PDB file of C-alpha atoms and ligand atoms in Angstrom:
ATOM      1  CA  UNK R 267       0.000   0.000   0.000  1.00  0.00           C
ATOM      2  CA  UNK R 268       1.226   3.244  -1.015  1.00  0.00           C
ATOM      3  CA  UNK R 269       1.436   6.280   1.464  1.00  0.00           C
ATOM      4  CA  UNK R 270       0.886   9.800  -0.180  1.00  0.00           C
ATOM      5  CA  UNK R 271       2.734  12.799   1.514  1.00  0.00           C
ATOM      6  CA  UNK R 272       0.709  15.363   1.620  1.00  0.00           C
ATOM      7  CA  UNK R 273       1.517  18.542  -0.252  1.00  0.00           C
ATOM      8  CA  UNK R 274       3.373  21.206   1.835  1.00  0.00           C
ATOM      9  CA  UNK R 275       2.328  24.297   2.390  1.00  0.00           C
ATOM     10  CA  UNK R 276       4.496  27.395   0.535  1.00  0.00           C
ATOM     11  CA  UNK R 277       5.922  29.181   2.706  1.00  0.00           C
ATOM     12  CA  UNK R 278       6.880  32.894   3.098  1.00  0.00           C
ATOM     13  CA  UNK R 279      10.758  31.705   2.450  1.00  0.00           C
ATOM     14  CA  UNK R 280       9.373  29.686  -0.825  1.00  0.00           C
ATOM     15  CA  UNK R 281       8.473  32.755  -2.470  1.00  0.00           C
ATOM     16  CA  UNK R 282      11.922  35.057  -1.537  1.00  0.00           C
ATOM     17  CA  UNK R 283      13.654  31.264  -3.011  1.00  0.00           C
ATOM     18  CA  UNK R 284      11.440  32.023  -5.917  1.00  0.00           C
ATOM     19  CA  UNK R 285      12.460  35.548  -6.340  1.00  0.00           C
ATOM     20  CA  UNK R 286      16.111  35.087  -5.844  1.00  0.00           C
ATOM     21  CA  UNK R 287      15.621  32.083  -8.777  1.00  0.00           C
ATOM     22  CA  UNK R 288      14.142  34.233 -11.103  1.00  0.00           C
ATOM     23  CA  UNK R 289      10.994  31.929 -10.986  1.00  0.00           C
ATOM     24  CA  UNK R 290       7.550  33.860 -11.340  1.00  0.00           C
ATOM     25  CA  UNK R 291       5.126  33.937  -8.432  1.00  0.00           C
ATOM     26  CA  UNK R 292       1.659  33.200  -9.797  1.00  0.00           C
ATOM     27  CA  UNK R 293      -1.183  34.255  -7.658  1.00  0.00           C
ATOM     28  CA  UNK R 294      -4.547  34.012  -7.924  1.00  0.00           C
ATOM     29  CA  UNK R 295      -8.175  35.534  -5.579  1.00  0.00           C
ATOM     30  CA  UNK R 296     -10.755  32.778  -4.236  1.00  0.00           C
ATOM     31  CA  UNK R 297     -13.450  33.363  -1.999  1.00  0.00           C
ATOM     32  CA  UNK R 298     -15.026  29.705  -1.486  1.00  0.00           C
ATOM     33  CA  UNK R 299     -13.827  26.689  -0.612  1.00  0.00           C
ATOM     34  CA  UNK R 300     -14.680  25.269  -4.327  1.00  0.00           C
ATOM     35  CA  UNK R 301     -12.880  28.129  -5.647  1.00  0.00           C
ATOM     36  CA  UNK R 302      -9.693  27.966  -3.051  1.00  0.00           C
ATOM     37  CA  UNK R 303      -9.343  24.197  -4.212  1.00  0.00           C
ATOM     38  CA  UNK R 304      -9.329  24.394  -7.986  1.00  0.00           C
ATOM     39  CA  UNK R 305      -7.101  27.481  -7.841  1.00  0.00           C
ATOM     40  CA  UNK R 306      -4.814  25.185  -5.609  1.00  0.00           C
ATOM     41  CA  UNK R 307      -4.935  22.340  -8.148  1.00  0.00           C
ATOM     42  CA  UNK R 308      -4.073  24.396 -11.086  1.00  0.00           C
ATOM     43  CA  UNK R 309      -0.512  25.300  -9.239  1.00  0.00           C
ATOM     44  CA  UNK R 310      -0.761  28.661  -8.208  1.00  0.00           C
ATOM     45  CA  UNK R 311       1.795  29.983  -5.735  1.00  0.00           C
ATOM     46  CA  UNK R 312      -0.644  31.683  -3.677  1.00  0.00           C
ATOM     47  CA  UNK R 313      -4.211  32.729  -3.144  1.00  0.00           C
ATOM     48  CA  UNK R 314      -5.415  35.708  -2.168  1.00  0.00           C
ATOM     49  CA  UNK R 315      -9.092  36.191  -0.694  1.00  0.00           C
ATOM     50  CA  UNK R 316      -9.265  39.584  -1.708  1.00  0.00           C
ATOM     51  CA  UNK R 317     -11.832  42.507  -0.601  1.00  0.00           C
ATOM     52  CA  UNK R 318     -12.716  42.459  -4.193  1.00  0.00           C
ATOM     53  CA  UNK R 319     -15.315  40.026  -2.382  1.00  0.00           C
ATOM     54  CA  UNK R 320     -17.394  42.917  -2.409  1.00  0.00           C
ATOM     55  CA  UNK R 321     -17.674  43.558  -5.827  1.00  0.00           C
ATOM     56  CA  UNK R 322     -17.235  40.220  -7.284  1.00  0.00           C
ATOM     57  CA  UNK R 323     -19.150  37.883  -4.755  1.00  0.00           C
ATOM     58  CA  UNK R 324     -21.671  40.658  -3.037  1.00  0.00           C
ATOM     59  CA  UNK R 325     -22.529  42.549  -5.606  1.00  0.00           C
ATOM     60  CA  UNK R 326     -21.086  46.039  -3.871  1.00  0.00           C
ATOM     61  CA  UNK R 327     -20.035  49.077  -6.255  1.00  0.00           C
ATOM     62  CA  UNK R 328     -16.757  49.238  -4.249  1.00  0.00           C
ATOM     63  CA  UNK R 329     -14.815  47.691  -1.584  1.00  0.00           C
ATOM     64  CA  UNK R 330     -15.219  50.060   1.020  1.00  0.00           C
ATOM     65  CA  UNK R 331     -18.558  48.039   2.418  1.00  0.00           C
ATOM     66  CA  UNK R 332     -16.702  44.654   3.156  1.00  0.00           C
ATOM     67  CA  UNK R 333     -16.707  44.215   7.346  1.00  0.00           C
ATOM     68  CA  UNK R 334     -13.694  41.988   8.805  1.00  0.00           C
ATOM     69  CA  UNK R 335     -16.692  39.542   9.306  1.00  0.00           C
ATOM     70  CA  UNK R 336     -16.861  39.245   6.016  1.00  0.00           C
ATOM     71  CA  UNK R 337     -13.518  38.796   5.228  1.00  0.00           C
ATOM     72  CA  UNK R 338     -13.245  35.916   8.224  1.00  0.00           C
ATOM     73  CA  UNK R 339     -16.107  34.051   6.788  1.00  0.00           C
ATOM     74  CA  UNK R 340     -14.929  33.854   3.244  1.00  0.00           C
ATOM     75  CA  UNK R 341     -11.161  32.749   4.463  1.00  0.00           C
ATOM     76  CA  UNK R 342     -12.034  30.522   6.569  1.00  0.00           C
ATOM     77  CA  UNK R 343     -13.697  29.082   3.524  1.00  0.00           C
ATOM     78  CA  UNK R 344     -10.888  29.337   1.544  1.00  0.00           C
ATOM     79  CA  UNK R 345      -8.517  27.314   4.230  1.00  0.00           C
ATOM     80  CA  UNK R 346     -10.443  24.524   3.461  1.00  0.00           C
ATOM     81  CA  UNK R 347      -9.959  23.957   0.026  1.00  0.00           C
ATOM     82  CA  UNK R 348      -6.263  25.159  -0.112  1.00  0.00           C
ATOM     83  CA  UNK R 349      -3.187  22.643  -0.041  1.00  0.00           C
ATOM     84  CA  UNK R 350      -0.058  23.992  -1.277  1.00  0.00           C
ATOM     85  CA  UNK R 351      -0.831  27.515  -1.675  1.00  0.00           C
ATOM     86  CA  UNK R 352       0.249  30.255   0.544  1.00  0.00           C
ATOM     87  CA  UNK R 353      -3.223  31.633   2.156  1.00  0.00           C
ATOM     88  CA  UNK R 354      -2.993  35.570   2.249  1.00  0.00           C
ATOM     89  CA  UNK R 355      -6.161  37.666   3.321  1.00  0.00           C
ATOM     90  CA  UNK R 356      -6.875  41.209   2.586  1.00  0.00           C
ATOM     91  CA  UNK R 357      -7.726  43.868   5.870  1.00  0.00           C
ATOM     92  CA  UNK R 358     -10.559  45.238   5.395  1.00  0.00           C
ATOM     93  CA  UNK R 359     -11.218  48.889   4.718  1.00  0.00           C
ATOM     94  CA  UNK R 360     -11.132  50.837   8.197  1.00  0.00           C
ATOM     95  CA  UNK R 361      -9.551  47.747  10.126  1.00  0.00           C
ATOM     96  CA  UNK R 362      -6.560  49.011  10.441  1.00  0.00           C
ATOM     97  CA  UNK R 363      -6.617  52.641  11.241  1.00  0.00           C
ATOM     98  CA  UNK R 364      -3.820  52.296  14.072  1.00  0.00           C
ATOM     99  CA  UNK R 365      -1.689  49.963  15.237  1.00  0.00           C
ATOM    100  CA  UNK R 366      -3.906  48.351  18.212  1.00  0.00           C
ATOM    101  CA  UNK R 367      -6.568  47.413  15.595  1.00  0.00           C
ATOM    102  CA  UNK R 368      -4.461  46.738  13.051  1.00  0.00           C
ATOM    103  CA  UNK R 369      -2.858  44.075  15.347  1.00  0.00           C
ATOM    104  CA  UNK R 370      -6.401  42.931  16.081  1.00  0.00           C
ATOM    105  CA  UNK R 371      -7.491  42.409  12.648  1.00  0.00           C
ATOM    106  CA  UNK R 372      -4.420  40.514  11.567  1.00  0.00           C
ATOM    107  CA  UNK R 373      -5.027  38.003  14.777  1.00  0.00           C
ATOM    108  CA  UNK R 374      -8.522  37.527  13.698  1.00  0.00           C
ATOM    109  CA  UNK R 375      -7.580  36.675  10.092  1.00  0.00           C
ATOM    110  CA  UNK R 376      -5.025  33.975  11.056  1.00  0.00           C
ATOM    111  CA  UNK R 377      -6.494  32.547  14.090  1.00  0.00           C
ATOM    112  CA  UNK R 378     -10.157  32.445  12.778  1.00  0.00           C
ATOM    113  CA  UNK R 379      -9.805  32.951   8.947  1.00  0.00           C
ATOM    114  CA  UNK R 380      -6.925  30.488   8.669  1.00  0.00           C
ATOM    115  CA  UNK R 381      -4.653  33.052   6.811  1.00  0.00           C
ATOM    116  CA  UNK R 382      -1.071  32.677   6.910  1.00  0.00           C
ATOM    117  CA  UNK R 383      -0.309  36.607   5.673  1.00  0.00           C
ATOM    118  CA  UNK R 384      -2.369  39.601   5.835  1.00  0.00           C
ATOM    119  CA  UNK R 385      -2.199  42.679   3.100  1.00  0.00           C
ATOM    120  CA  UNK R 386      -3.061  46.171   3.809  1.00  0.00           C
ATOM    121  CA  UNK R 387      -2.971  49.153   1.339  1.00  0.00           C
ATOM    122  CA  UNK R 388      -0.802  51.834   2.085  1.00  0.00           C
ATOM    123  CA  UNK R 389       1.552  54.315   1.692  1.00  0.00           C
ATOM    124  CA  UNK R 390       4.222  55.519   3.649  1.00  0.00           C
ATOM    125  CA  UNK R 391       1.505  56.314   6.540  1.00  0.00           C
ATOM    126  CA  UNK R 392       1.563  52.763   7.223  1.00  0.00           C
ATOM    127  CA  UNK R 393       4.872  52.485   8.409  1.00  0.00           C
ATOM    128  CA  UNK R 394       4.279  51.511  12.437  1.00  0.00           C
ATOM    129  CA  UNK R 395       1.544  49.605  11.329  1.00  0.00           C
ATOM    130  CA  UNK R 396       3.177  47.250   9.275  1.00  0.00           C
ATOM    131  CA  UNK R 397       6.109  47.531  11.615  1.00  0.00           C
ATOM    132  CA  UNK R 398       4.084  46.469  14.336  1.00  0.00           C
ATOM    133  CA  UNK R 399       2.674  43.446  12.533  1.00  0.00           C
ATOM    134  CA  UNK R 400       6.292  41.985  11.484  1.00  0.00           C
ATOM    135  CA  UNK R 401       7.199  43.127  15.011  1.00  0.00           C
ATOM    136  CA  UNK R 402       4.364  40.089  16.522  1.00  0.00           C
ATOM    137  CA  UNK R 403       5.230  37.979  13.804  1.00  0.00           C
ATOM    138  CA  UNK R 404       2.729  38.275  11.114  1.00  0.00           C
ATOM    139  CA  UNK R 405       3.483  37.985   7.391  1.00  0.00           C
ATOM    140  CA  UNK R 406       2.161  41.334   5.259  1.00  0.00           C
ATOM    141  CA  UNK R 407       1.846  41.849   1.947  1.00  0.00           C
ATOM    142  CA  UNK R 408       1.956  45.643   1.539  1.00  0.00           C
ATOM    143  CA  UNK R 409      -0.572  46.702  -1.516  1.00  0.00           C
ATOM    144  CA  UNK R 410       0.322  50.236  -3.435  1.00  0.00           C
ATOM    145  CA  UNK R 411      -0.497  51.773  -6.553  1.00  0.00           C
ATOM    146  CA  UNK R 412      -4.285  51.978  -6.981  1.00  0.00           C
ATOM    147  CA  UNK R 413      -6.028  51.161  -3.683  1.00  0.00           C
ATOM    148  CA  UNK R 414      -9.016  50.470  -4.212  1.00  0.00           C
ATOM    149  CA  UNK R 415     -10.019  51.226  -0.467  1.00  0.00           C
ATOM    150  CA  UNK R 416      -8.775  55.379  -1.192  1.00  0.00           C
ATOM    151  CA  UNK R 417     -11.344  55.185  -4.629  1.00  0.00           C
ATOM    152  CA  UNK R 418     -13.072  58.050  -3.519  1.00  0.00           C
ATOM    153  CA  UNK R 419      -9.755  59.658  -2.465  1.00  0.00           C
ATOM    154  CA  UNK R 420      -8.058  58.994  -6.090  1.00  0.00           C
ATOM    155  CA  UNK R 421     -11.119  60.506  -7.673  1.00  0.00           C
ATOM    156  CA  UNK R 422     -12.047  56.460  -9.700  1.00  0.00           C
ATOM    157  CA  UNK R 423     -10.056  53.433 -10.702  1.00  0.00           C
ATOM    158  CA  UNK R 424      -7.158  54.875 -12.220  1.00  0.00           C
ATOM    159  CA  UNK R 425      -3.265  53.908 -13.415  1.00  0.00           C
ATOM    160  CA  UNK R 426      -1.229  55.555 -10.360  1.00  0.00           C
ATOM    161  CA  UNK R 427       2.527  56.408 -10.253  1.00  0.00           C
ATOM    162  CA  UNK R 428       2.421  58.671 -13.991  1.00  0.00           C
ATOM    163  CA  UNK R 429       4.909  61.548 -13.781  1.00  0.00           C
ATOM    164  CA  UNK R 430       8.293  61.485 -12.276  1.00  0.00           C
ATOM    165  CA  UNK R 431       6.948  63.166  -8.595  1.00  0.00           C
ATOM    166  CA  UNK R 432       4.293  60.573  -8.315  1.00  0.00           C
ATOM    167  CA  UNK R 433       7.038  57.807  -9.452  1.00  0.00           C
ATOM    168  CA  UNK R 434       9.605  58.696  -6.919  1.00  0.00           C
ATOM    169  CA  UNK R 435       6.736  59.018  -4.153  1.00  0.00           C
ATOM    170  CA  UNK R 436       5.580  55.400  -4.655  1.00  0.00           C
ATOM    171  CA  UNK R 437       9.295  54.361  -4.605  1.00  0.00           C
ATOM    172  CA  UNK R 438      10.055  55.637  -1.614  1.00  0.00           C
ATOM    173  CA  UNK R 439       7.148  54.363   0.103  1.00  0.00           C
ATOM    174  CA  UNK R 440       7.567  51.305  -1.018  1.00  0.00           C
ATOM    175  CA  UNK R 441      11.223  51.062   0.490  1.00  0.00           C
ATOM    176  CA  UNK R 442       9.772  52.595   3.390  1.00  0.00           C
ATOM    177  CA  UNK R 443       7.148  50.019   3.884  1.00  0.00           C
ATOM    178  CA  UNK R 444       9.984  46.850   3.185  1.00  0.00           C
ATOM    179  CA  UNK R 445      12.070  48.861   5.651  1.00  0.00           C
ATOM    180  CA  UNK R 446       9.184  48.322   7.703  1.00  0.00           C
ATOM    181  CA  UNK R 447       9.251  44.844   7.676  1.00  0.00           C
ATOM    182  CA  UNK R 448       6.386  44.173   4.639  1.00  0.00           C
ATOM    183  CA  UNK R 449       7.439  40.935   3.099  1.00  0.00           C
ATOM    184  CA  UNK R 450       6.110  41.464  -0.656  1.00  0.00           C
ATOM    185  CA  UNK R 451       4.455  44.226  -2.398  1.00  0.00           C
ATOM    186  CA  UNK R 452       2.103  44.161  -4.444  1.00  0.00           C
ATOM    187  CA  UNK R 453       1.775  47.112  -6.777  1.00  0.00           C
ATOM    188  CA  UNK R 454      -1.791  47.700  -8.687  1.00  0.00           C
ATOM    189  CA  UNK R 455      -2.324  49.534 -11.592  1.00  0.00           C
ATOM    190  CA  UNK R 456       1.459  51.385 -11.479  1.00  0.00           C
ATOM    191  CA  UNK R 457       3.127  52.096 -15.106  1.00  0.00           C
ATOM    192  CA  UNK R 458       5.095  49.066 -16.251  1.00  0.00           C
ATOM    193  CA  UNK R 459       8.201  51.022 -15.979  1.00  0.00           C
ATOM    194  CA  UNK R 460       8.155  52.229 -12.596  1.00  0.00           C
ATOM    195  CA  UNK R 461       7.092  48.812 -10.984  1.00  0.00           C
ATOM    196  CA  UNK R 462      10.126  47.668 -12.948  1.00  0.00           C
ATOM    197  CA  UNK R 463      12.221  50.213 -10.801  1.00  0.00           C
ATOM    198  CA  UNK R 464      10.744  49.399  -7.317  1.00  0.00           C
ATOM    199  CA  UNK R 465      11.320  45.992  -8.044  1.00  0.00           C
ATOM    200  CA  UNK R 466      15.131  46.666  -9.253  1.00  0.00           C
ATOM    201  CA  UNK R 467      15.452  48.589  -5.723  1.00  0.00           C
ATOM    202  CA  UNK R 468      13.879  46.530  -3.640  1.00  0.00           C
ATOM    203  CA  UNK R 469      14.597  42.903  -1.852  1.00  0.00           C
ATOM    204  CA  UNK R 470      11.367  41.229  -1.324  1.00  0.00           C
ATOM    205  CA  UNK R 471       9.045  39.719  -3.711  1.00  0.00           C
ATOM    206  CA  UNK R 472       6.949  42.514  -6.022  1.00  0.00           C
ATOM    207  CA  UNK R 473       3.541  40.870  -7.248  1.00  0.00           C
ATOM    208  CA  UNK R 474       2.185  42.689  -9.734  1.00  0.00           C
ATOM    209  CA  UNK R 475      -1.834  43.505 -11.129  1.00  0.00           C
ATOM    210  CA  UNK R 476      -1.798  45.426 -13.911  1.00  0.00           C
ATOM    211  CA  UNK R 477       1.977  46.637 -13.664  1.00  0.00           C
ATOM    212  CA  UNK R 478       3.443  44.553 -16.652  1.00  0.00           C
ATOM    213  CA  UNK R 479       5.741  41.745 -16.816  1.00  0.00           C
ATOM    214  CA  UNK R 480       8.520  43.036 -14.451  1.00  0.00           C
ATOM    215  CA  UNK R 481       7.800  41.709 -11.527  1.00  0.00           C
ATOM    216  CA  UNK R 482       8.286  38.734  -9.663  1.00  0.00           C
ATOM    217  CA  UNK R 483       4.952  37.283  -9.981  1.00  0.00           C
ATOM    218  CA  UNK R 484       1.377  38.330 -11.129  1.00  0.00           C
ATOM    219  CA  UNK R 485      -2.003  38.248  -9.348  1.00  0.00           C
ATOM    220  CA  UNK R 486      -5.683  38.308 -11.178  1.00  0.00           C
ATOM    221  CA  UNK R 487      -9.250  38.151  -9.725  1.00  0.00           C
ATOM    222  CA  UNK R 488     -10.722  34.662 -10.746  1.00  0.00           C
ATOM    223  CA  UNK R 489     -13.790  36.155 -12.079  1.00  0.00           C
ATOM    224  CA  UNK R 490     -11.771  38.430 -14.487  1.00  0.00           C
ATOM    225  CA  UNK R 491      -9.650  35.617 -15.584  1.00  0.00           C
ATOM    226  CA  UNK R 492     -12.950  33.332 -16.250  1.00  0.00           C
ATOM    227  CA  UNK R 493     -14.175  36.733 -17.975  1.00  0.00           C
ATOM    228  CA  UNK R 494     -17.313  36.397 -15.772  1.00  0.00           C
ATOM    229  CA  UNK R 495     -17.300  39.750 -14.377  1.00  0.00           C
ATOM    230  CA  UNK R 496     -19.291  42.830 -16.489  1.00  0.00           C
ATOM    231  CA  UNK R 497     -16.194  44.969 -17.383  1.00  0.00           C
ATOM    232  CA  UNK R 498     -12.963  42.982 -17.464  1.00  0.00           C
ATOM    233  CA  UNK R 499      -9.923  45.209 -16.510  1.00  0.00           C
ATOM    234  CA  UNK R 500      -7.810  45.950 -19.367  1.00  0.00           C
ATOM    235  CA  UNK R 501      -5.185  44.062 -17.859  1.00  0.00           C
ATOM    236  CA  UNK R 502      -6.857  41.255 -17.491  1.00  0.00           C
ATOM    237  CA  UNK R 503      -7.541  38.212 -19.734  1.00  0.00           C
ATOM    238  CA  UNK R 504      -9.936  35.722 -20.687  1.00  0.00           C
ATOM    239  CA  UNK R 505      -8.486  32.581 -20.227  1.00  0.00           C
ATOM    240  CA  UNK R 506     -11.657  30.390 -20.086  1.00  0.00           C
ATOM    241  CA  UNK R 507     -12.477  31.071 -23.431  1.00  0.00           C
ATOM    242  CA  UNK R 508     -11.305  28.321 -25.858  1.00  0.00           C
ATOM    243  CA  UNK R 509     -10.180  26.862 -22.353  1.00  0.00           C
ATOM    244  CA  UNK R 510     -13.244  24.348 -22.585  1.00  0.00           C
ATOM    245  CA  UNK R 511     -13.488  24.304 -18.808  1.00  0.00           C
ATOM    246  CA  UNK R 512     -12.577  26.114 -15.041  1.00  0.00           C
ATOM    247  CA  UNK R 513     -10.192  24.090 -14.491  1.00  0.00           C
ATOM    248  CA  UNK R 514      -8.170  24.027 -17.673  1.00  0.00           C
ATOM    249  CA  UNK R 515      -8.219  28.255 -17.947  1.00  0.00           C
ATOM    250  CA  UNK R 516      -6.931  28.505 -13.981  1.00  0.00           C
ATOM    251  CA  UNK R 517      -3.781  26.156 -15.291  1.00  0.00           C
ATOM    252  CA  UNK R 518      -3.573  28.096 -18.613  1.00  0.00           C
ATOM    253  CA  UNK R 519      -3.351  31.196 -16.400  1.00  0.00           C
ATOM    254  CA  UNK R 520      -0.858  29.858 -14.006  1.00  0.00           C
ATOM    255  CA  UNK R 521       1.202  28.003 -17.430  1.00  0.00           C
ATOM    256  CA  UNK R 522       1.367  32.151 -19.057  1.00  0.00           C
ATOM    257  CA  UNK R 523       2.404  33.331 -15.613  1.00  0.00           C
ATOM    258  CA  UNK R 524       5.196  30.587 -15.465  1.00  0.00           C
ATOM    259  CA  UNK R 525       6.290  30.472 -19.096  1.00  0.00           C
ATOM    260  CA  UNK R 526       5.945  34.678 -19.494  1.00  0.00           C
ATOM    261  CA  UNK R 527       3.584  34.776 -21.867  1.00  0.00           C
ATOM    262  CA  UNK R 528       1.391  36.601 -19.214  1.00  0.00           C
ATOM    263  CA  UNK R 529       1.154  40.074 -18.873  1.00  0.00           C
ATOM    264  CA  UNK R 530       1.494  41.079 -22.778  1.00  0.00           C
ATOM    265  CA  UNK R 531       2.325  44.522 -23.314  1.00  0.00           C
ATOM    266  CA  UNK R 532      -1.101  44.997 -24.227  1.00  0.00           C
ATOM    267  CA  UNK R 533      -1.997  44.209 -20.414  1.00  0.00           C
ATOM    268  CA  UNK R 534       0.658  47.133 -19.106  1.00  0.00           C
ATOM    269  CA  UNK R 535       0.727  50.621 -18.879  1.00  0.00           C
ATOM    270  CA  UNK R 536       2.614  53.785 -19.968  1.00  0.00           C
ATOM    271  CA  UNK R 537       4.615  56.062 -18.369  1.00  0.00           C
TER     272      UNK R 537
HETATM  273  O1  LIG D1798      -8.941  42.469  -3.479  1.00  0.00           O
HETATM  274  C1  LIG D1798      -8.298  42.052  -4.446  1.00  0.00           C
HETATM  275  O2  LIG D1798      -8.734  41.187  -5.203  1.00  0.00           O
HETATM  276  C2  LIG D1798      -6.997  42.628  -4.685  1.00  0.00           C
HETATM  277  C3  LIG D1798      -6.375  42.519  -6.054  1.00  0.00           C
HETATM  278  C4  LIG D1798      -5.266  43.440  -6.207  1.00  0.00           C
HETATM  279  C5  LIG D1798      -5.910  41.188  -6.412  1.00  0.00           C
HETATM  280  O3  LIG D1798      -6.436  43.201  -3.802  1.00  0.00           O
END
């Protein structure tokens, strides 16, 4: 009778291995235990149960509405159907205004929700709050670029990071939040270019959504990439169609992130 070993769980220290190999990160957003499993199965590095809840799962206009409730409920969920992929869960909007809360929510996410990394969007405001997290322990993931918590702040959903000022803003608060102790960044919406340059500068793993192919791994929504939601992002693809099913467009999705072929420069943005 054969034994199977069960699959380990990535780690924190795989992806920095996988950065310092030069091997992309793929990562993809589930928000059901259905969901969490086939994204696991396809081979992706890491899944993300992002607040685009809201907007993909309860029907919201924005995230701003999604309660840390929420976000316990649906990654908890999402710890059940993952193996091998690193669990990372998004703090809600307003759950971490200071550093006693922020401390709070992170707890509640790992101890309830199952997460094994939180991620915040921020800017170099977040500084003691992200160095009080690595300071108890807890893997963050430090979101910049367009956040889509500030949408009413950055006036809609736009590219963020265009001119040199706004370029040398993000890349200092970037450094400033790794010098905080964030563990990867992700950067959203930010022109090709300049995520290029805060990943040159920086040490830790840079995940990138919409900030072309120089980074050192990609994330997508799952409804995007099944092209299930109303208005697809432009950096976004389709990969369920001539897929024939779910499970064969998550793996083509997680093949284009390995292999390159995904982001195209049609999926990146200018300067
Ligand atoms: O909430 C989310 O889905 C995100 C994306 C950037 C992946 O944060």
């Amino acid at each position: 009778m054969s034994v199977q070993t069960p699959k380990r769980s990535l780690t924190l220290r795989d992806l920095q291995e996988m950065r310092g190999r030069d091997e992309p990160i793929a990562g993809l957003t589930a928000y059901d235990a259905t969901q969490a499993r086939l994204v696991d199965e396809s081979g992706a590095d890491f899944v993300l149960v992002g607040d685009s809840l809201g907007m993909v799962v309860l029907g919201h206009d924005t995230t701003i509405p999604v309660t840390l409730e929420d976000m316990i409920h649906h990654t908890r969920a999402v710890s059940r159907g993952v193996g091998r992929a690193l669990l990372m869960a998004d703090m809600p909007f307003m759950s971490y205004t200071g550093v006693d809360q922020a401390v709070h929510t992170a707890a509640r996410l790992m101890q309830e929700g199952g997460a094994r990394m939180v991620k915040l969007e921020g800017d170099a405001q977040q500084v003691d709050v992200v160095q009080a997290l690595a300071g108890h322990g807890i893997p963050v993931c430090a979101h910049l670029g367009l956040r889509p918590q500030s949408v009413h702040k950055l006036g809609g959903y736009r590219v963020q990071g265009r001119g040199e000022a706004a370029a040398e803003r993000m890349l200092s608060d970037a450094l400033a939040l790794q010098g905080a102790g964030a563990d990867l960044l992700l950067l959203e919406c930010v022109p090709a270019p300049l995520a290029g340059r805060i990943r040159a500068q920086s040490d830790i793993p840079v995940i990138g959504i919409g900030a072309g192919s120089d980074c050192d791994g990609q994330v997508l929504v799952y409804h995007d990439i099944l092209g299930i939601t109303p208005h697809s992002p432009r950096f976004s693809r389709n990969f369920l169609a001539g897929a024939g099913s779910i499970q064969a467009a998550l793996a083509a999705y997680v093949a284009a992130v390995k292999g390159r072929e995904f982001p195209a420069a049609e999926h990146a943005f200018s300067a």
